[in-house]
Amino acid sequence: MQEKLIKLLNNSYSPYSKFRVASIVVMKDGTEFSGVNVENASYGASICAERSAILSAISNGYKRYDFEKLYVMCDNDKIGMPCFVCRMVISEMLEPNKEIIAMNPHGEVEVHTVAELCPHPFSDEDLK
């Protein structure tokens, strides 16, 4: 998966931050969907790689809890974690025990479950 993510980093559109991010979600049936961060001069119109990949899966007919795991890579020495907006979407779409695998291009990896990254999520239960 590391090589796929490194190659995918080249698709990032990040002219403002120069911070390239790539993500791949793997569905329970093994299908993969890719995403990259796409920036905009109006930063609020930008989208992160993780949400790009998740929304691609949803756009292709997958549903909540069809997700097996999510990979994310930032183009620097650090291992980057999903932002809190992405964590909200992740906690909505992936079951709490599913893994988020964060890595850098040098092969360093951190693995966390959704529950570890989102210990107190806002969910549909909060809307009742």
CSV table of N, CA and C in Angstrom, one decimal:
chain,number,residue,atom,x,y,z
A,1,MET,N,0.8,-1.2,0.0
A,1,MET,CA,0.0,0.0,0.0
A,1,MET,C,0.9,1.3,0.0
A,2,GLN,N,2.1,1.2,0.6
A,2,GLN,CA,2.9,2.3,0.6
A,2,GLN,C,3.3,2.9,-0.7
A,3,GLU,N,3.6,2.0,-1.7
A,3,GLU,CA,3.9,2.5,-3.0
A,3,GLU,C,2.7,3.1,-3.7
A,4,LYS,N,1.5,2.6,-3.5
A,4,LYS,CA,0.3,3.2,-4.1
A,4,LYS,C,0.1,4.6,-3.6
A,5,LEU,N,0.3,4.7,-2.3
A,5,LEU,CA,0.1,6.0,-1.6
A,5,LEU,C,1.2,7.0,-2.1
A,6,ILE,N,2.4,6.6,-2.2
A,6,ILE,CA,3.5,7.5,-2.7
A,6,ILE,C,3.1,8.0,-4.1
A,7,LYS,N,2.7,7.1,-5.0
A,7,LYS,CA,2.4,7.5,-6.3
A,7,LYS,C,1.1,8.4,-6.3
A,8,LEU,N,0.2,8.1,-5.5
A,8,LEU,CA,-1.0,8.9,-5.4
A,8,LEU,C,-0.7,10.4,-4.9
A,9,LEU,N,0.3,10.5,-4.1
A,9,LEU,CA,0.6,11.9,-3.6
A,9,LEU,C,0.8,12.8,-4.8
A,10,ASN,N,1.3,12.3,-5.9
A,10,ASN,CA,1.5,13.2,-7.1
A,10,ASN,C,0.2,13.8,-7.6
A,11,ASN,N,-0.9,13.2,-7.3
A,11,ASN,CA,-2.2,13.7,-7.8
A,11,ASN,C,-2.8,14.9,-6.9
A,12,SER,N,-2.2,15.1,-5.7
A,12,SER,CA,-2.6,16.1,-4.8
A,12,SER,C,-2.6,17.5,-5.5
A,13,TYR,N,-3.6,18.3,-5.3
A,13,TYR,CA,-3.6,19.7,-5.7
A,13,TYR,C,-3.4,20.5,-4.5
A,14,SER,N,-2.2,20.9,-4.1
A,14,SER,CA,-1.9,21.6,-2.9
A,14,SER,C,-1.0,22.8,-3.1
A,15,PRO,N,-1.4,23.7,-4.0
A,15,PRO,CA,-0.4,24.8,-4.4
A,15,PRO,C,-0.2,25.8,-3.2
A,16,TYR,N,-1.1,25.9,-2.3
A,16,TYR,CA,-1.0,26.9,-1.2
A,16,TYR,C,-0.3,26.4,0.0
A,17,SER,N,-0.6,25.2,0.5
A,17,SER,CA,0.1,24.7,1.7
A,17,SER,C,1.3,23.9,1.3
A,18,LYS,N,1.4,23.4,0.1
A,18,LYS,CA,2.5,22.5,-0.4
A,18,LYS,C,2.5,21.2,0.5
A,19,PHE,N,1.4,20.8,1.1
A,19,PHE,CA,1.3,19.7,2.0
A,19,PHE,C,0.4,18.7,1.3
A,20,ARG,N,1.1,17.7,0.7
A,20,ARG,CA,0.4,16.7,-0.1
A,20,ARG,C,-0.1,15.5,0.8
A,21,VAL,N,-1.3,15.1,0.6
A,21,VAL,CA,-1.8,14.0,1.3
A,21,VAL,C,-2.6,13.0,0.4
A,22,ALA,N,-2.4,11.7,0.6
A,22,ALA,CA,-3.1,10.7,-0.1
A,22,ALA,C,-3.8,9.7,0.8
A,23,SER,N,-4.9,9.2,0.4
A,23,SER,CA,-5.6,8.2,1.2
A,23,SER,C,-6.2,7.1,0.3
A,24,ILE,N,-6.3,6.0,0.9
A,24,ILE,CA,-7.0,4.8,0.2
A,24,ILE,C,-7.9,4.2,1.2
A,25,VAL,N,-9.2,4.0,0.9
A,25,VAL,CA,-10.0,3.2,1.7
A,25,VAL,C,-10.2,1.9,1.1
A,26,VAL,N,-10.2,0.8,1.9
A,26,VAL,CA,-10.4,-0.5,1.4
A,26,VAL,C,-11.8,-1.0,2.0
A,27,MET,N,-12.6,-1.4,1.1
A,27,MET,CA,-14.0,-1.9,1.4
A,27,MET,C,-13.9,-3.3,1.9
A,28,LYS,N,-15.0,-3.7,2.5
A,28,LYS,CA,-15.0,-5.1,3.0
A,28,LYS,C,-14.9,-6.1,1.9
A,29,ASP,N,-15.3,-5.8,0.7
A,29,ASP,CA,-15.2,-6.7,-0.4
A,29,ASP,C,-13.9,-6.6,-1.1
A,30,GLY,N,-12.9,-5.8,-0.6
A,30,GLY,CA,-11.6,-5.7,-1.2
A,30,GLY,C,-11.4,-4.5,-2.2
A,31,THR,N,-12.5,-3.9,-2.6
A,31,THR,CA,-12.4,-2.8,-3.5
A,31,THR,C,-11.7,-1.6,-2.8
A,32,GLU,N,-10.9,-0.9,-3.6
A,32,GLU,CA,-10.2,0.3,-3.0
A,32,GLU,C,-10.6,1.5,-3.7
A,33,PHE,N,-10.7,2.6,-3.0
A,33,PHE,CA,-11.0,3.9,-3.5
A,33,PHE,C,-9.9,4.9,-3.0
A,34,SER,N,-9.4,5.7,-3.9
A,34,SER,CA,-8.3,6.7,-3.6
A,34,SER,C,-8.8,8.1,-3.5
A,35,GLY,N,-8.1,8.8,-2.7
A,35,GLY,CA,-8.4,10.3,-2.6
A,35,GLY,C,-7.1,11.0,-2.3
A,36,VAL,N,-7.1,12.3,-2.7
A,36,VAL,CA,-6.0,13.2,-2.4
A,36,VAL,C,-6.6,14.5,-1.9
A,37,ASN,N,-5.8,15.3,-1.2
A,37,ASN,CA,-6.3,16.6,-0.8
A,37,ASN,C,-6.3,17.5,-2.1
A,38,VAL,N,-7.4,18.3,-2.1
A,38,VAL,CA,-7.6,19.3,-3.2
A,38,VAL,C,-7.9,20.6,-2.6
A,39,GLU,N,-6.9,21.5,-2.7
A,39,GLU,CA,-7.0,22.8,-2.1
A,39,GLU,C,-7.7,23.8,-3.0
A,40,ASN,N,-8.1,24.9,-2.4
A,40,ASN,CA,-8.8,26.0,-3.2
A,40,ASN,C,-8.3,27.3,-2.5
A,41,ALA,N,-8.3,28.4,-3.3
A,41,ALA,CA,-7.9,29.7,-2.8
A,41,ALA,C,-8.8,30.1,-1.6
A,42,SER,N,-10.0,29.6,-1.7
A,42,SER,CA,-11.0,29.8,-0.5
A,42,SER,C,-10.8,28.5,0.3
A,43,TYR,N,-10.0,28.5,1.3
A,43,TYR,CA,-9.6,27.3,2.0
A,43,TYR,C,-10.8,26.4,2.4
A,44,GLY,N,-12.0,27.0,2.7
A,44,GLY,CA,-13.1,26.3,3.1
A,44,GLY,C,-13.7,25.4,2.0
A,45,ALA,N,-13.3,25.7,0.8
A,45,ALA,CA,-13.8,24.9,-0.4
A,45,ALA,C,-12.8,23.7,-0.6
A,46,SER,N,-11.8,23.6,0.2
A,46,SER,CA,-10.8,22.5,0.0
A,46,SER,C,-11.4,21.2,0.6
A,47,ILE,N,-10.8,20.0,0.2
A,47,ILE,CA,-11.2,18.8,0.7
A,47,ILE,C,-9.9,17.9,1.0
A,48,CYS,N,-10.0,17.2,2.1
A,48,CYS,CA,-8.9,16.4,2.6
A,48,CYS,C,-8.9,15.1,1.8
A,49,ALA,N,-7.8,14.4,1.8
A,49,ALA,CA,-7.6,13.1,1.1
A,49,ALA,C,-8.5,12.0,1.6
A,50,GLU,N,-8.7,12.0,3.0
A,50,GLU,CA,-9.5,11.0,3.6
A,50,GLU,C,-10.9,11.1,3.2
A,51,ARG,N,-11.5,12.3,3.3
A,51,ARG,CA,-12.9,12.5,2.9
A,51,ARG,C,-13.1,12.3,1.4
A,52,SER,N,-12.1,12.7,0.6
A,52,SER,CA,-12.1,12.4,-0.9
A,52,SER,C,-12.3,10.9,-1.2
A,53,ALA,N,-11.5,10.1,-0.5
A,53,ALA,CA,-11.6,8.7,-0.7
A,53,ALA,C,-12.9,8.1,-0.2
A,54,ILE,N,-13.3,8.5,1.0
A,54,ILE,CA,-14.6,8.0,1.5
A,54,ILE,C,-15.8,8.4,0.7
A,55,LEU,N,-15.8,9.6,0.2
A,55,LEU,CA,-16.9,10.1,-0.6
A,55,LEU,C,-16.9,9.4,-1.9
A,56,SER,N,-15.7,9.1,-2.5
A,56,SER,CA,-15.7,8.3,-3.7
A,56,SER,C,-16.4,7.0,-3.6
A,57,ALA,N,-16.1,6.3,-2.4
A,57,ALA,CA,-16.7,5.0,-2.2
A,57,ALA,C,-18.2,5.2,-2.1
A,58,ILE,N,-18.7,6.2,-1.4
A,58,ILE,CA,-20.1,6.4,-1.2
A,58,ILE,C,-20.7,6.7,-2.6
A,59,SER,N,-20.1,7.6,-3.4
A,59,SER,CA,-20.5,7.9,-4.7
A,59,SER,C,-20.7,6.7,-5.6
A,60,ASN,N,-19.9,5.7,-5.3
A,60,ASN,CA,-19.9,4.4,-6.1
A,60,ASN,C,-20.8,3.4,-5.5
A,61,GLY,N,-21.7,3.8,-4.6
A,61,GLY,CA,-22.8,2.9,-4.1
A,61,GLY,C,-22.5,2.2,-2.8
A,62,TYR,N,-21.3,2.4,-2.2
A,62,TYR,CA,-21.1,1.8,-0.9
A,62,TYR,C,-21.8,2.5,0.2
A,63,LYS,N,-22.0,1.9,1.3
A,63,LYS,CA,-22.8,2.4,2.4
A,63,LYS,C,-22.0,2.5,3.7
A,64,ARG,N,-22.6,3.1,4.7
A,64,ARG,CA,-22.0,3.2,6.0
A,64,ARG,C,-21.7,1.7,6.5
A,65,TYR,N,-20.5,1.6,7.0
A,65,TYR,CA,-20.0,0.3,7.6
A,65,TYR,C,-19.6,-0.7,6.5
A,66,ASP,N,-19.6,-0.3,5.2
A,66,ASP,CA,-19.0,-1.2,4.2
A,66,ASP,C,-17.5,-1.1,4.2
A,67,PHE,N,-16.9,-0.2,5.0
A,67,PHE,CA,-15.5,0.1,5.0
A,67,PHE,C,-14.7,-0.9,5.9
A,68,GLU,N,-13.6,-1.4,5.4
A,68,GLU,CA,-12.7,-2.3,6.2
A,68,GLU,C,-11.6,-1.5,6.9
A,69,LYS,N,-10.9,-0.6,6.1
A,69,LYS,CA,-9.8,0.2,6.7
A,69,LYS,C,-9.5,1.4,5.9
A,70,LEU,N,-8.7,2.3,6.4
A,70,LEU,CA,-8.4,3.5,5.7
A,70,LEU,C,-6.9,3.7,5.9
A,71,TYR,N,-6.2,4.0,4.8
A,71,TYR,CA,-4.8,4.4,4.8
A,71,TYR,C,-4.6,5.8,4.5
A,72,VAL,N,-3.7,6.5,5.1
A,72,VAL,CA,-3.4,7.9,4.9
A,72,VAL,C,-1.9,8.1,4.9
A,73,MET,N,-1.4,9.0,4.0
A,73,MET,CA,0.0,9.3,4.0
A,73,MET,C,0.2,10.8,3.7
A,74,CYS,N,1.0,11.4,4.5
A,74,CYS,CA,1.4,12.8,4.2
A,74,CYS,C,2.8,12.8,3.6
A,75,ASP,N,3.0,13.8,2.8
A,75,ASP,CA,4.3,13.9,2.1
A,75,ASP,C,5.4,14.6,2.9
A,76,ASN,N,5.7,14.1,4.1
A,76,ASN,CA,6.8,14.6,4.9
A,76,ASN,C,7.3,13.6,5.8
A,77,ASP,N,8.2,13.9,6.7
A,77,ASP,CA,8.8,12.9,7.6
A,77,ASP,C,7.9,12.5,8.7
A,78,LYS,N,6.9,13.3,9.0
A,78,LYS,CA,6.0,13.0,10.1
A,78,LYS,C,5.0,12.0,9.7
A,79,ILE,N,4.4,11.3,10.6
A,79,ILE,CA,3.2,10.5,10.3
A,79,ILE,C,2.0,11.4,10.6
A,80,GLY,N,1.2,11.8,9.6
A,80,GLY,CA,0.1,12.7,9.8
A,80,GLY,C,-1.2,11.9,10.2
A,81,MET,N,-1.9,12.5,11.1
A,81,MET,CA,-3.2,11.9,11.4
A,81,MET,C,-4.4,12.7,10.8
A,82,PRO,N,-5.5,12.1,10.5
A,82,PRO,CA,-6.6,12.8,10.0
A,82,PRO,C,-7.0,14.0,10.8
A,83,CYS,N,-7.4,15.1,10.2
A,83,CYS,CA,-7.9,16.2,10.9
A,83,CYS,C,-9.3,15.9,11.5
A,84,PHE,N,-9.8,16.8,12.3
A,84,PHE,CA,-11.0,16.5,13.1
A,84,PHE,C,-12.2,16.5,12.2
A,85,VAL,N,-12.2,17.2,11.1
A,85,VAL,CA,-13.4,17.1,10.2
A,85,VAL,C,-13.4,15.7,9.6
A,86,CYS,N,-12.2,15.2,9.1
A,86,CYS,CA,-12.1,13.9,8.6
A,86,CYS,C,-12.5,12.8,9.6
A,87,ARG,N,-12.1,13.0,10.9
A,87,ARG,CA,-12.4,12.1,11.9
A,87,ARG,C,-13.9,12.0,12.1
A,88,MET,N,-14.6,13.1,11.9
A,88,MET,CA,-16.1,13.0,12.0
A,88,MET,C,-16.7,12.1,10.9
A,89,VAL,N,-16.2,12.3,9.7
A,89,VAL,CA,-16.7,11.5,8.6
A,89,VAL,C,-16.2,10.0,8.8
A,90,ILE,N,-15.0,9.8,9.2
A,90,ILE,CA,-14.5,8.5,9.5
A,90,ILE,C,-15.4,7.8,10.5
A,91,SER,N,-15.7,8.5,11.6
A,91,SER,CA,-16.5,7.9,12.7
A,91,SER,C,-17.9,7.6,12.3
A,92,GLU,N,-18.4,8.3,11.3
A,92,GLU,CA,-19.8,8.1,10.8
A,92,GLU,C,-19.8,6.9,9.9
A,93,MET,N,-18.7,6.7,9.1
A,93,MET,CA,-18.8,5.6,8.0
A,93,MET,C,-18.1,4.3,8.4
A,94,LEU,N,-17.1,4.4,9.3
A,94,LEU,CA,-16.4,3.2,9.6
A,94,LEU,C,-16.7,2.7,11.1
A,95,GLU,N,-16.9,1.5,11.3
A,95,GLU,CA,-17.2,0.9,12.6
A,95,GLU,C,-16.0,1.3,13.5
A,96,PRO,N,-16.3,1.4,14.8
A,96,PRO,CA,-15.3,1.8,15.8
A,96,PRO,C,-14.1,0.9,15.9
A,97,ASN,N,-14.2,-0.4,15.5
A,97,ASN,CA,-13.0,-1.3,15.6
A,97,ASN,C,-12.2,-1.3,14.3
A,98,LYS,N,-12.5,-0.6,13.3
A,98,LYS,CA,-11.8,-0.6,12.1
A,98,LYS,C,-10.5,0.3,12.2
A,99,GLU,N,-9.5,-0.1,11.4
A,99,GLU,CA,-8.2,0.5,11.5
A,99,GLU,C,-8.0,1.7,10.6
A,100,ILE,N,-7.3,2.7,11.1
A,100,ILE,CA,-6.7,3.8,10.4
A,100,ILE,C,-5.2,3.6,10.4
A,101,ILE,N,-4.6,3.4,9.2
A,101,ILE,CA,-3.2,3.2,9.1
A,101,ILE,C,-2.6,4.4,8.5
A,102,ALA,N,-1.8,5.1,9.3
A,102,ALA,CA,-1.1,6.3,8.9
A,102,ALA,C,0.3,6.0,8.7
A,103,MET,N,0.9,6.6,7.6
A,103,MET,CA,2.3,6.3,7.3
A,103,MET,C,2.9,7.5,6.7
A,104,ASN,N,4.3,7.4,6.6
A,104,ASN,CA,5.0,8.4,5.9
A,104,ASN,C,5.7,7.7,4.7
A,105,PRO,N,6.3,8.5,3.8
A,105,PRO,CA,6.9,7.8,2.6
A,105,PRO,C,8.1,7.0,3.0
A,106,HIS,N,8.6,7.1,4.2
A,106,HIS,CA,9.8,6.3,4.6
A,106,HIS,C,9.5,5.0,5.2
A,107,GLY,N,8.2,4.6,5.2
A,107,GLY,CA,7.8,3.3,5.7
A,107,GLY,C,7.4,3.3,7.2
A,108,GLU,N,7.5,4.4,7.9
A,108,GLU,CA,7.0,4.4,9.3
A,108,GLU,C,5.5,4.4,9.3
A,109,VAL,N,5.0,3.6,10.3
A,109,VAL,CA,3.5,3.4,10.3
A,109,VAL,C,3.0,3.5,11.7
A,110,GLU,N,1.8,4.1,11.9
A,110,GLU,CA,1.0,4.1,13.1
A,110,GLU,C,-0.3,3.6,12.8
A,111,VAL,N,-0.8,2.7,13.6
A,111,VAL,CA,-2.2,2.1,13.4
A,111,VAL,C,-3.0,2.4,14.6
A,112,HIS,N,-4.2,3.0,14.4
A,112,HIS,CA,-5.2,3.3,15.4
A,112,HIS,C,-6.6,2.8,15.0
A,113,THR,N,-7.4,2.4,15.9
A,113,THR,CA,-8.8,2.1,15.5
A,113,THR,C,-9.5,3.5,15.5
A,114,VAL,N,-10.7,3.4,14.8
A,114,VAL,CA,-11.6,4.6,14.8
A,114,VAL,C,-11.9,5.0,16.2
A,115,ALA,N,-12.2,4.1,17.1
A,115,ALA,CA,-12.5,4.4,18.5
A,115,ALA,C,-11.3,5.1,19.2
A,116,GLU,N,-10.1,4.8,18.9
A,116,GLU,CA,-9.0,5.4,19.5
A,116,GLU,C,-8.8,6.9,19.0
A,117,LEU,N,-9.0,7.1,17.7
A,117,LEU,CA,-8.9,8.4,17.1
A,117,LEU,C,-10.1,9.3,17.4
A,118,CYS,N,-11.3,8.7,17.7
A,118,CYS,CA,-12.5,9.4,17.9
A,118,CYS,C,-13.2,8.8,19.2
A,119,PRO,N,-12.6,9.1,20.4
A,119,PRO,CA,-13.1,8.4,21.6
A,119,PRO,C,-14.5,8.9,22.0
A,120,HIS,N,-14.8,10.1,21.6
A,120,HIS,CA,-16.1,10.7,22.0
A,120,HIS,C,-16.8,11.3,20.8
A,121,PRO,N,-17.2,10.5,19.8
A,121,PRO,CA,-17.7,11.1,18.5
A,121,PRO,C,-19.1,11.7,18.7
A,122,PHE,N,-19.4,12.6,17.9
A,122,PHE,CA,-20.8,13.1,17.7
A,122,PHE,C,-21.4,12.2,16.7
A,123,SER,N,-22.6,11.7,17.0
A,123,SER,CA,-23.2,10.7,16.1
A,123,SER,C,-24.7,10.9,16.0
A,124,ASP,N,-25.3,10.1,15.2
A,124,ASP,CA,-26.7,10.2,15.0
A,124,ASP,C,-27.5,10.0,16.4
A,125,GLU,N,-26.9,9.3,17.3
A,125,GLU,CA,-27.5,9.2,18.6
A,125,GLU,C,-27.6,10.5,19.4
A,126,ASP,N,-26.7,11.4,19.1
A,126,ASP,CA,-26.7,12.8,19.7
A,126,ASP,C,-27.9,13.6,19.1
A,127,LEU,N,-28.4,13.2,18.0
A,127,LEU,CA,-29.5,14.0,17.4
A,127,LEU,C,-30.9,13.6,17.8
A,128,LYS,N,-30.9,12.6,18.7
A,128,LYS,CA,-32.2,12.1,19.2
A,128,LYS,C,-32.7,12.8,20.5
